[in-house]
PDB file of C-alpha atoms and ligand atoms in Angstrom:
ATOM      1  CA  MET A  26     102.225  53.821  18.380  1.00 55.00           C
ATOM      2  CA  SER A  27     105.874  53.634  17.465  1.00 80.00           C
ATOM      3  CA  ILE A  28     106.297  57.342  18.255  1.00 86.00           C
ATOM      4  CA  ARG A  29     105.759  56.455  21.918  1.00 91.00           C
ATOM      5  CA  LEU A  30     107.988  53.392  21.789  1.00 92.00           C
ATOM      6  CA  ASP A  31     110.707  55.580  20.270  1.00 89.00           C
ATOM      7  CA  ARG A  32     110.649  57.760  23.372  1.00 90.00           C
ATOM      8  CA  LEU A  33     111.723  54.823  25.518  1.00 93.00           C
ATOM      9  CA  ALA A  34     115.361  54.056  26.273  1.00 92.00           C
ATOM     10  CA  PRO A  35     116.657  51.186  24.090  1.00 91.00           C
ATOM     11  CA  VAL A  36     117.041  48.831  27.067  1.00 87.00           C
ATOM     12  CA  TRP A  37     113.338  49.151  27.752  1.00 94.00           C
ATOM     13  CA  ARG A  38     111.928  49.620  24.268  1.00 94.00           C
ATOM     14  CA  ASP A  39     112.302  46.009  23.149  1.00 94.00           C
ATOM     15  CA  ARG A  40     110.559  44.594  26.216  1.00 95.00           C
ATOM     16  CA  VAL A  41     107.691  47.055  26.007  1.00 96.00           C
ATOM     17  CA  GLY A  42     107.517  46.578  22.232  1.00 96.00           C
ATOM     18  CA  ALA A  43     107.263  42.788  22.520  1.00 96.00           C
ATOM     19  CA  ALA A  44     104.283  43.076  24.886  1.00 97.00           C
ATOM     20  CA  VAL A  45     102.648  45.725  22.671  1.00 97.00           C
ATOM     21  CA  GLU A  46     102.995  43.509  19.596  1.00 97.00           C
ATOM     22  CA  PHE A  47     101.619  40.476  21.459  1.00 98.00           C
ATOM     23  CA  LEU A  48      98.608  42.444  22.727  1.00 97.00           C
ATOM     24  CA  THR A  49      97.919  44.301  19.484  1.00 97.00           C
ATOM     25  CA  GLU A  50      97.723  40.979  17.619  1.00 97.00           C
ATOM     26  CA  ARG A  51      95.058  39.916  20.124  1.00 97.00           C
ATOM     27  CA  GLY A  52      92.962  43.048  19.591  1.00 96.00           C
ATOM     28  CA  PHE A  53      93.990  45.002  22.703  1.00 97.00           C
ATOM     29  CA  THR A  54      93.550  48.652  21.795  1.00 96.00           C
ATOM     30  CA  GLY A  55      91.331  51.535  22.834  1.00 96.00           C
ATOM     31  CA  LYS A  56      90.762  55.246  23.105  1.00 96.00           C
ATOM     32  CA  VAL A  57      90.770  55.398  26.888  1.00 97.00           C
ATOM     33  CA  GLY A  58      92.966  53.397  29.261  1.00 97.00           C
ATOM     34  CA  LEU A  59      91.834  52.752  32.806  1.00 97.00           C
ATOM     35  CA  VAL A  60      93.951  51.658  35.754  1.00 96.00           C
ATOM     36  CA  LEU A  61      91.788  50.184  38.502  1.00 92.00           C
ATOM     37  CA  GLY A  62      93.255  50.489  41.990  1.00 86.00           C
ATOM     38  CA  SER A  63      93.022  48.214  44.998  1.00 78.00           C
ATOM     39  CA  GLY A  64      89.518  46.849  45.501  1.00 80.00           C
ATOM     40  CA  LEU A  65      88.171  48.803  42.524  1.00 86.00           C
ATOM     41  CA  GLY A  66      88.422  46.108  39.860  1.00 85.00           C
ATOM     42  CA  ASN A  67      84.664  45.535  39.511  1.00 88.00           C
ATOM     43  CA  PHE A  68      84.432  48.163  36.757  1.00 93.00           C
ATOM     44  CA  VAL A  69      85.508  45.445  34.305  1.00 93.00           C
ATOM     45  CA  ASP A  70      82.016  43.919  34.710  1.00 93.00           C
ATOM     46  CA  ALA A  71      80.754  46.921  32.720  1.00 94.00           C
ATOM     47  CA  VAL A  72      83.056  46.218  29.769  1.00 96.00           C
ATOM     48  CA  GLU A  73      81.163  44.762  26.806  1.00 95.00           C
ATOM     49  CA  ASP A  74      82.608  42.362  24.230  1.00 95.00           C
ATOM     50  CA  ALA A  75      85.448  41.898  26.667  1.00 95.00           C
ATOM     51  CA  GLU A  76      88.703  40.093  25.969  1.00 96.00           C
ATOM     52  CA  ALA A  77      90.874  39.466  29.017  1.00 96.00           C
ATOM     53  CA  ILE A  78      94.365  38.193  29.624  1.00 95.00           C
ATOM     54  CA  GLU A  79      96.226  37.497  32.877  1.00 93.00           C
ATOM     55  CA  TYR A  80      99.321  39.653  33.358  1.00 92.00           C
ATOM     56  CA  GLY A  81     101.341  36.473  33.831  1.00 90.00           C
ATOM     57  CA  ASP A  82     100.501  35.443  30.240  1.00 92.00           C
ATOM     58  CA  ILE A  83     101.805  38.692  28.700  1.00 94.00           C
ATOM     59  CA  PRO A  84     105.489  38.640  27.679  1.00 94.00           C
ATOM     60  CA  GLY A  85     107.662  40.750  29.980  1.00 92.00           C
ATOM     61  CA  TYR A  86     105.058  41.374  32.696  1.00 92.00           C
ATOM     62  CA  THR A  87     105.959  40.871  36.332  1.00 87.00           C
ATOM     63  CA  THR A  88     102.991  39.564  38.300  1.00 79.00           C
ATOM     64  CA  THR A  89     102.057  41.333  41.498  1.00 65.00           C
ATOM     65  CA  THR A  90     103.481  40.103  44.773  1.00 63.00           C
ATOM     66  CA  VAL A  91     100.405  41.328  46.649  1.00 61.00           C
ATOM     67  CA  ALA A  92      97.896  38.532  47.220  1.00 54.00           C
ATOM     68  CA  GLU A  93      94.676  40.551  47.038  1.00 54.00           C
ATOM     69  CA  HIS A  94      95.486  42.345  43.772  1.00 57.00           C
ATOM     70  CA  THR A  95      94.322  40.457  40.729  1.00 62.00           C
ATOM     71  CA  GLY A  96      96.221  41.297  37.594  1.00 88.00           C
ATOM     72  CA  ARG A  97      94.403  41.206  34.265  1.00 93.00           C
ATOM     73  CA  LEU A  98      94.284  43.332  31.174  1.00 95.00           C
ATOM     74  CA  VAL A  99      90.793  43.685  29.681  1.00 97.00           C
ATOM     75  CA  THR A 100      89.742  45.303  26.421  1.00 97.00           C
ATOM     76  CA  GLY A 101      86.288  45.996  24.976  1.00 97.00           C
ATOM     77  CA  THR A 102      83.850  48.886  25.080  1.00 97.00           C
ATOM     78  CA  ALA A 103      82.359  50.692  28.063  1.00 96.00           C
ATOM     79  CA  ALA A 104      79.516  53.171  27.544  1.00 95.00           C
ATOM     80  CA  GLY A 105      80.281  52.832  23.827  1.00 95.00           C
ATOM     81  CA  VAL A 106      83.936  53.877  24.226  1.00 96.00           C
ATOM     82  CA  PRO A 107      86.778  51.504  23.268  1.00 97.00           C
ATOM     83  CA  VAL A 108      88.817  50.876  26.416  1.00 97.00           C
ATOM     84  CA  VAL A 109      91.831  48.987  27.691  1.00 98.00           C
ATOM     85  CA  VAL A 110      91.585  48.308  31.419  1.00 97.00           C
ATOM     86  CA  MET A 111      94.353  47.359  33.818  1.00 95.00           C
ATOM     87  CA  GLN A 112      92.576  45.432  36.553  1.00 92.00           C
ATOM     88  CA  GLY A 113      95.216  45.687  39.259  1.00 88.00           C
ATOM     89  CA  ARG A 114      98.643  47.283  39.205  1.00 88.00           C
ATOM     90  CA  LEU A 115     102.114  46.878  40.594  1.00 86.00           C
ATOM     91  CA  HIS A 116     103.014  49.178  43.490  1.00 86.00           C
ATOM     92  CA  PRO A 117     106.304  50.914  44.330  1.00 86.00           C
ATOM     93  CA  TYR A 118     106.201  49.240  47.772  1.00 85.00           C
ATOM     94  CA  GLU A 119     106.708  45.862  46.116  1.00 86.00           C
ATOM     95  CA  GLY A 120     110.328  46.954  45.721  1.00 85.00           C
ATOM     96  CA  LEU A 121     110.558  46.424  41.965  1.00 87.00           C
ATOM     97  CA  PRO A 122     112.825  48.527  39.751  1.00 89.00           C
ATOM     98  CA  ASN A 123     110.969  51.148  37.711  1.00 90.00           C
ATOM     99  CA  GLU A 124     111.390  49.243  34.450  1.00 90.00           C
ATOM    100  CA  GLU A 125     109.321  46.410  35.975  1.00 91.00           C
ATOM    101  CA  LEU A 126     106.919  48.615  37.895  1.00 91.00           C
ATOM    102  CA  LEU A 127     106.091  50.881  34.965  1.00 94.00           C
ATOM    103  CA  LEU A 128     106.208  48.395  32.093  1.00 95.00           C
ATOM    104  CA  PRO A 129     102.410  47.786  32.087  1.00 96.00           C
ATOM    105  CA  THR A 130     101.828  51.567  32.044  1.00 96.00           C
ATOM    106  CA  ALA A 131     104.228  52.058  29.129  1.00 96.00           C
ATOM    107  CA  VAL A 132     102.463  49.223  27.281  1.00 97.00           C
ATOM    108  CA  LEU A 133      99.072  50.787  27.965  1.00 97.00           C
ATOM    109  CA  ALA A 134     100.273  54.083  26.453  1.00 96.00           C
ATOM    110  CA  CYS A 135     101.675  52.260  23.406  1.00 96.00           C
ATOM    111  CA  LEU A 136      98.359  50.478  22.747  1.00 96.00           C
ATOM    112  CA  GLY A 137      97.103  53.751  21.304  1.00 91.00           C
ATOM    113  CA  ILE A 138      95.039  55.342  24.085  1.00 96.00           C
ATOM    114  CA  ASP A 139      94.879  59.121  24.255  1.00 94.00           C
ATOM    115  CA  THR A 140      93.468  59.448  27.784  1.00 96.00           C
ATOM    116  CA  ALA A 141      94.119  57.374  30.910  1.00 97.00           C
ATOM    117  CA  VAL A 142      91.873  57.290  33.967  1.00 97.00           C
ATOM    118  CA  VAL A 143      94.114  56.347  36.868  1.00 97.00           C
ATOM    119  CA  THR A 144      92.204  55.323  40.001  1.00 95.00           C
ATOM    120  CA  ASN A 145      93.350  54.476  43.498  1.00 92.00           C
ATOM    121  CA  ALA A 146      92.187  53.806  47.030  1.00 89.00           C
ATOM    122  CA  ALA A 147      93.355  56.569  49.337  1.00 91.00           C
ATOM    123  CA  GLY A 148      93.228  57.851  52.878  1.00 91.00           C
ATOM    124  CA  GLY A 149      91.487  61.192  53.373  1.00 93.00           C
ATOM    125  CA  LEU A 150      93.734  63.964  54.729  1.00 94.00           C
ATOM    126  CA  ASN A 151      91.212  66.749  54.185  1.00 95.00           C
ATOM    127  CA  ARG A 152      88.926  67.075  57.201  1.00 90.00           C
ATOM    128  CA  TYR A 153      85.860  67.337  54.992  1.00 93.00           C
ATOM    129  CA  TYR A 154      86.431  63.967  53.335  1.00 93.00           C
ATOM    130  CA  ARG A 155      84.489  60.913  54.448  1.00 89.00           C
ATOM    131  CA  PRO A 156      84.959  57.231  53.653  1.00 88.00           C
ATOM    132  CA  GLY A 157      83.108  56.515  50.405  1.00 89.00           C
ATOM    133  CA  ASP A 158      83.762  59.971  48.900  1.00 92.00           C
ATOM    134  CA  LEU A 159      85.558  60.352  45.588  1.00 95.00           C
ATOM    135  CA  MET A 160      88.208  62.950  44.737  1.00 97.00           C
ATOM    136  CA  VAL A 161      89.292  64.063  41.300  1.00 97.00           C
ATOM    137  CA  ILE A 162      93.049  64.566  41.429  1.00 97.00           C
ATOM    138  CA  ARG A 163      93.915  68.115  40.416  1.00 96.00           C
ATOM    139  CA  ASP A 164      97.607  67.666  41.169  1.00 95.00           C
ATOM    140  CA  GLN A 165      99.997  65.352  42.942  1.00 95.00           C
ATOM    141  CA  VAL A 166     102.974  65.411  45.287  1.00 94.00           C
ATOM    142  CA  ASP A 167     105.333  62.550  44.548  1.00 93.00           C
ATOM    143  CA  MET A 168     106.946  61.603  47.870  1.00 93.00           C
ATOM    144  CA  HIS A 169     109.130  58.908  46.298  1.00 88.00           C
ATOM    145  CA  PHE A 170     111.706  61.633  45.686  1.00 80.00           C
ATOM    146  CA  HIS A 171     113.202  60.095  42.624  1.00 80.00           C
ATOM    147  CA  ASP A 172     111.892  60.718  39.163  1.00 83.00           C
ATOM    148  CA  PRO A 173     110.447  57.424  37.918  1.00 82.00           C
ATOM    149  CA  LEU A 174     111.652  58.158  34.398  1.00 85.00           C
ATOM    150  CA  ARG A 175     115.361  58.134  35.254  1.00 83.00           C
ATOM    151  CA  GLY A 176     117.084  55.956  32.673  1.00 84.00           C
ATOM    152  CA  LEU A 177     113.856  55.025  30.906  1.00 89.00           C
ATOM    153  CA  MET A 178     113.515  57.738  28.252  1.00 86.00           C
ATOM    154  CA  THR A 179     115.704  58.419  25.214  1.00 83.00           C
ATOM    155  CA  ARG A 180     115.445  62.192  25.482  1.00 73.00           C
ATOM    156  CA  PRO A 181     114.497  62.879  29.075  1.00 68.00           C
ATOM    157  CA  PHE A 182     114.037  66.636  28.605  1.00 68.00           C
ATOM    158  CA  ALA A 183     112.018  66.613  25.395  1.00 68.00           C
ATOM    159  CA  PRO A 184     108.269  67.153  25.718  1.00 64.00           C
ATOM    160  CA  ALA A 185     106.006  64.446  24.312  1.00 62.00           C
ATOM    161  CA  GLU A 186     105.767  64.883  20.524  1.00 57.00           C
ATOM    162  CA  ASP A 187     102.042  64.243  20.371  1.00 51.00           C
ATOM    163  CA  ALA A 188     101.096  66.356  23.388  1.00 51.00           C
ATOM    164  CA  ASP A 189      98.970  69.284  22.346  1.00 48.00           C
ATOM    165  CA  ALA A 190     100.402  72.601  21.235  1.00 49.00           C
ATOM    166  CA  SER A 191      99.325  74.438  24.383  1.00 47.00           C
ATOM    167  CA  LEU A 192     101.546  72.173  26.463  1.00 47.00           C
ATOM    168  CA  HIS A 193     104.532  73.055  24.289  1.00 51.00           C
ATOM    169  CA  ALA A 194     103.725  76.745  24.706  1.00 51.00           C
ATOM    170  CA  GLU A 195     103.556  76.338  28.473  1.00 48.00           C
ATOM    171  CA  LEU A 196     106.827  74.445  28.523  1.00 47.00           C
ATOM    172  CA  ALA A 197     108.481  77.207  26.533  1.00 48.00           C
ATOM    173  CA  ALA A 198     106.990  79.802  28.884  1.00 45.00           C
ATOM    174  CA  ILE A 199     108.524  78.244  31.953  1.00 42.00           C
ATOM    175  CA  GLY A 200     111.771  77.795  30.061  1.00 40.00           C
ATOM    176  CA  ARG A 201     112.241  74.185  31.076  1.00 41.00           C
ATOM    177  CA  SER A 202     111.175  71.474  28.711  1.00 42.00           C
ATOM    178  CA  GLY A 203     110.309  68.367  30.654  1.00 48.00           C
ATOM    179  CA  GLY A 204     108.329  70.279  33.310  1.00 55.00           C
ATOM    180  CA  MET A 205     104.908  69.089  34.368  1.00 63.00           C
ATOM    181  CA  PRO A 206     102.431  71.986  34.189  1.00 67.00           C
ATOM    182  CA  ASP A 207      98.892  70.637  34.234  1.00 81.00           C
ATOM    183  CA  LEU A 208      99.970  67.068  34.691  1.00 91.00           C
ATOM    184  CA  PHE A 209      96.274  66.258  35.075  1.00 94.00           C
ATOM    185  CA  ASP A 210      94.298  67.816  32.232  1.00 90.00           C
ATOM    186  CA  PRO A 211      92.034  70.432  33.886  1.00 92.00           C
ATOM    187  CA  ARG A 212      89.372  70.103  31.178  1.00 92.00           C
ATOM    188  CA  LEU A 213      89.071  66.373  31.713  1.00 94.00           C
ATOM    189  CA  ALA A 214      89.036  66.879  35.488  1.00 95.00           C
ATOM    190  CA  ASP A 215      86.156  69.336  35.029  1.00 95.00           C
ATOM    191  CA  GLN A 216      84.326  66.748  32.925  1.00 95.00           C
ATOM    192  CA  LEU A 217      84.747  64.199  35.700  1.00 96.00           C
ATOM    193  CA  VAL A 218      83.265  66.653  38.214  1.00 96.00           C
ATOM    194  CA  ALA A 219      80.372  67.343  35.828  1.00 96.00           C
ATOM    195  CA  ALA A 220      79.786  63.609  35.382  1.00 96.00           C
ATOM    196  CA  ALA A 221      79.715  63.166  39.179  1.00 95.00           C
ATOM    197  CA  ALA A 222      77.103  65.922  39.525  1.00 95.00           C
ATOM    198  CA  LYS A 223      75.037  64.292  36.785  1.00 95.00           C
ATOM    199  CA  CYS A 224      74.961  60.906  38.473  1.00 93.00           C
ATOM    200  CA  GLY A 225      74.660  62.174  42.042  1.00 92.00           C
ATOM    201  CA  VAL A 226      78.039  60.968  43.294  1.00 91.00           C
ATOM    202  CA  PRO A 227      79.716  63.135  45.982  1.00 89.00           C
ATOM    203  CA  MET A 228      82.976  64.442  44.540  1.00 94.00           C
ATOM    204  CA  HIS A 229      85.872  66.497  45.873  1.00 96.00           C
ATOM    205  CA  ALA A 230      88.782  67.966  43.939  1.00 96.00           C
ATOM    206  CA  GLY A 231      92.212  67.943  45.533  1.00 97.00           C
ATOM    207  CA  THR A 232      95.885  67.061  45.675  1.00 97.00           C
ATOM    208  CA  TYR A 233      97.061  63.450  45.990  1.00 98.00           C
ATOM    209  CA  ALA A 234     100.217  62.526  47.897  1.00 97.00           C
ATOM    210  CA  SER A 235     101.938  59.363  46.723  1.00 96.00           C
ATOM    211  CA  MET A 236     103.969  57.641  49.458  1.00 94.00           C
ATOM    212  CA  SER A 237     106.358  54.729  49.024  1.00 90.00           C
ATOM    213  CA  GLY A 238     104.714  52.426  51.582  1.00 84.00           C
ATOM    214  CA  PRO A 239     104.149  49.656  52.450  1.00 84.00           C
ATOM    215  CA  ALA A 240     103.901  51.074  55.978  1.00 83.00           C
ATOM    216  CA  TYR A 241     100.993  53.443  56.486  1.00 84.00           C
ATOM    217  CA  GLU A 242     101.907  56.985  57.400  1.00 88.00           C
ATOM    218  CA  ALA A 243     103.050  57.993  60.860  1.00 87.00           C
ATOM    219  CA  LYS A 244     100.967  60.716  62.509  1.00 87.00           C
ATOM    220  CA  ALA A 245     103.702  63.287  61.952  1.00 90.00           C
ATOM    221  CA  GLU A 246     103.809  62.412  58.258  1.00 92.00           C
ATOM    222  CA  ILE A 247     100.054  62.859  58.008  1.00 92.00           C
ATOM    223  CA  GLY A 248     100.454  66.245  59.694  1.00 92.00           C
ATOM    224  CA  MET A 249     103.172  67.205  57.217  1.00 95.00           C
ATOM    225  CA  LEU A 250     101.134  66.111  54.198  1.00 96.00           C
ATOM    226  CA  ARG A 251      98.157  68.120  55.377  1.00 95.00           C
ATOM    227  CA  ARG A 252     100.282  71.200  55.991  1.00 95.00           C
ATOM    228  CA  ILE A 253     101.803  71.105  52.524  1.00 96.00           C
ATOM    229  CA  GLY A 254      98.312  71.038  51.057  1.00 96.00           C
ATOM    230  CA  CYS A 255      97.593  67.401  50.266  1.00 97.00           C
ATOM    231  CA  ASP A 256      94.002  66.161  50.495  1.00 97.00           C
ATOM    232  CA  ALA A 257      94.416  62.412  50.032  1.00 97.00           C
ATOM    233  CA  VAL A 258      97.254  59.937  50.471  1.00 95.00           C
ATOM    234  CA  GLY A 259      97.996  56.609  48.833  1.00 92.00           C
ATOM    235  CA  MET A 260     100.814  54.429  47.570  1.00 91.00           C
ATOM    236  CA  SER A 261     100.508  54.487  43.786  1.00 92.00           C
ATOM    237  CA  THR A 262      99.563  56.628  40.785  1.00 95.00           C
ATOM    238  CA  ALA A 263     102.274  59.340  40.797  1.00 94.00           C
ATOM    239  CA  PRO A 264     104.953  57.390  38.877  1.00 94.00           C
ATOM    240  CA  GLU A 265     102.361  56.177  36.337  1.00 95.00           C
ATOM    241  CA  THR A 266     100.900  59.598  35.611  1.00 95.00           C
ATOM    242  CA  VAL A 267     104.347  61.130  35.040  1.00 92.00           C
ATOM    243  CA  LEU A 268     105.160  58.415  32.503  1.00 93.00           C
ATOM    244  CA  LEU A 269     101.766  58.668  30.763  1.00 94.00           C
ATOM    245  CA  LYS A 270     102.080  62.426  30.417  1.00 92.00           C
ATOM    246  CA  ARG A 271     105.577  62.171  28.977  1.00 89.00           C
ATOM    247  CA  LEU A 272     104.291  59.707  26.412  1.00 91.00           C
ATOM    248  CA  GLY A 273     101.593  62.130  25.289  1.00 90.00           C
ATOM    249  CA  VAL A 274      98.652  60.525  27.120  1.00 93.00           C
ATOM    250  CA  SER A 275      96.380  62.810  29.200  1.00 94.00           C
ATOM    251  CA  PRO A 276      95.979  61.432  32.722  1.00 96.00           C
ATOM    252  CA  VAL A 277      92.768  61.824  34.719  1.00 96.00           C
ATOM    253  CA  GLY A 278      93.148  60.931  38.406  1.00 97.00           C
ATOM    254  CA  LEU A 279      90.433  59.581  40.682  1.00 96.00           C
ATOM    255  CA  SER A 280      90.917  58.721  44.357  1.00 95.00           C
ATOM    256  CA  CYS A 281      88.382  56.667  46.283  1.00 92.00           C
ATOM    257  CA  ILE A 282      88.571  57.649  49.931  1.00 92.00           C
ATOM    258  CA  THR A 283      88.458  54.427  51.916  1.00 88.00           C
ATOM    259  CA  ASN A 284      89.497  55.720  55.346  1.00 86.00           C
ATOM    260  CA  PRO A 285      90.377  58.914  57.156  1.00 84.00           C
ATOM    261  CA  ALA A 286      94.139  59.298  57.556  1.00 82.00           C
ATOM    262  CA  ARG A 287      94.607  58.917  61.284  1.00 71.00           C
ATOM    263  CA  GLU A 288      95.713  62.350  62.433  1.00 64.00           C
ATOM    264  CA  THR A 289      92.258  63.713  61.601  1.00 58.00           C
ATOM    265  CA  GLY A 290      91.033  62.316  64.942  1.00 57.00           C
ATOM    266  CA  GLN A 291      88.288  60.129  63.535  1.00 59.00           C
ATOM    267  CA  PRO A 292      87.962  56.613  64.935  1.00 61.00           C
ATOM    268  CA  GLN A 293      89.627  53.682  63.187  1.00 65.00           C
ATOM    269  CA  LEU A 294      87.314  51.812  60.861  1.00 61.00           C
ATOM    270  CA  SER A 295      86.299  48.283  61.793  1.00 65.00           C
ATOM    271  CA  HIS A 296      86.745  45.534  59.214  1.00 62.00           C
ATOM    272  CA  GLN A 297      82.978  45.575  58.613  1.00 67.00           C
ATOM    273  CA  ASP A 298      83.135  49.333  57.930  1.00 68.00           C
ATOM    274  CA  VAL A 299      85.927  48.768  55.447  1.00 66.00           C
ATOM    275  CA  VAL A 300      83.886  46.132  53.607  1.00 68.00           C
ATOM    276  CA  GLU A 301      80.850  48.443  53.504  1.00 77.00           C
ATOM    277  CA  VAL A 302      82.903  51.427  52.321  1.00 81.00           C
ATOM    278  CA  GLY A 303      84.539  49.261  49.672  1.00 79.00           C
ATOM    279  CA  LYS A 304      81.156  48.236  48.277  1.00 81.00           C
ATOM    280  CA  LEU A 305      79.822  51.796  48.281  1.00 86.00           C
ATOM    281  CA  VAL A 306      82.884  53.309  46.676  1.00 89.00           C
ATOM    282  CA  ARG A 307      83.124  50.598  43.976  1.00 89.00           C
ATOM    283  CA  GLU A 308      79.512  51.048  43.004  1.00 90.00           C
ATOM    284  CA  ARG A 309      79.878  54.851  42.867  1.00 92.00           C
ATOM    285  CA  MET A 310      83.094  54.709  40.886  1.00 93.00           C
ATOM    286  CA  ALA A 311      81.670  52.359  38.255  1.00 94.00           C
ATOM    287  CA  ARG A 312      78.582  54.551  37.832  1.00 94.00           C
ATOM    288  CA  LEU A 313      80.724  57.668  37.555  1.00 95.00           C
ATOM    289  CA  LEU A 314      83.096  56.188  34.995  1.00 96.00           C
ATOM    290  CA  LEU A 315      80.242  55.106  32.740  1.00 96.00           C
ATOM    291  CA  GLU A 316      78.896  58.662  32.837  1.00 96.00           C
ATOM    292  CA  PHE A 317      82.360  60.137  32.252  1.00 97.00           C
ATOM    293  CA  LEU A 318      83.715  57.988  29.416  1.00 96.00           C
ATOM    294  CA  PRO A 319      81.494  59.330  26.609  1.00 95.00           C
ATOM    295  CA  ARG A 320      82.592  62.860  27.604  1.00 94.00           C
ATOM    296  CA  VAL A 321      86.261  62.168  26.849  1.00 92.00           C
ATOM    297  CA  GLY A 322      87.170  63.990  23.665  1.00 68.00           C
ATOM    298  CA  SER A 323      83.724  65.599  23.415  1.00 61.00           C
TER     299      SER A 323
HETATM  300  N1  HPA B  21      97.433  55.712  53.419  1.00 80.97           N
HETATM  301  C1  HPA B  21      98.087  55.229  52.354  1.00 80.97           C
HETATM  302  N2  HPA B  21      97.520  54.501  51.425  1.00 80.97           N
HETATM  303  C2  HPA B  21      96.203  54.226  51.548  1.00 80.97           C
HETATM  304  C3  HPA B  21      95.455  54.691  52.631  1.00 80.97           C
HETATM  305  C4  HPA B  21      96.110  55.476  53.626  1.00 80.97           C
HETATM  306  O1  HPA B  21      95.513  55.930  54.622  1.00 80.97           O
HETATM  307  N3  HPA B  21      94.178  54.249  52.456  1.00 80.97           N
HETATM  308  C5  HPA B  21      94.164  53.538  51.298  1.00 80.97           C
HETATM  309  N4  HPA B  21      95.399  53.516  50.742  1.00 80.97           N
END
């Protein structure tokens, strides 16, 4: 995957390349990459012939500062599809520079995947969303207000070489290479919705707002996010998907709604509710992903 490594700025390329070489020698490769968000790591139980490695044992990786997030990379097959799974991620609210925060995502892209399913736990902004529902991410609003790729790419305005021809045509049409039309592949999003219908999992489709955190949103911020058209809010995903797309990987986004964002007027969840919702949403997500994976590329 040297074409992807070549897109990275020299200061970053060697670090990413060292991790890619280390992991490739140990058989870490796949067709689909998955990033499992907070509390959603159980999907790795469905990976067959699994090899796993702690992030701390991979050269160049920063381990998470957040106690409840385990950090492991797992490879194997799920529903017959070769996968590489990030069980746990770093978050912007940990205060790390982007070259630390995004290194595992760049490595994932360079391990040869062509699609990445990026999952997260999120608060529901849309009044119709309930804890335990899932939402396919159709688009995102990145509230970090600084492009995560600053300083990390060799040619920041060039489209990804191995992105498909239609993307190049769209980029030409809007006259601005480096734009992000269809950041989330609509065909893959449709497949995720179809997979949800097939396995009886309630599914919404909407826009994800990525906040810096770690503080949860103030009521006025929730009001603003709803008014600008966001359906779910969390503290991850947006920087990763921008990087994946620029490296020619198609991102698919999946939010697991764990709580209503507070301005919606619903009561706060008790700890017991949170535990119950967590169990429900994990079970649904794992079932959905197993139904979805064979559809990628079909
Ligand atoms: N806000 C931000 N991040 C979240 C939330 C929320 O309400 N729920 C889960 N992650």
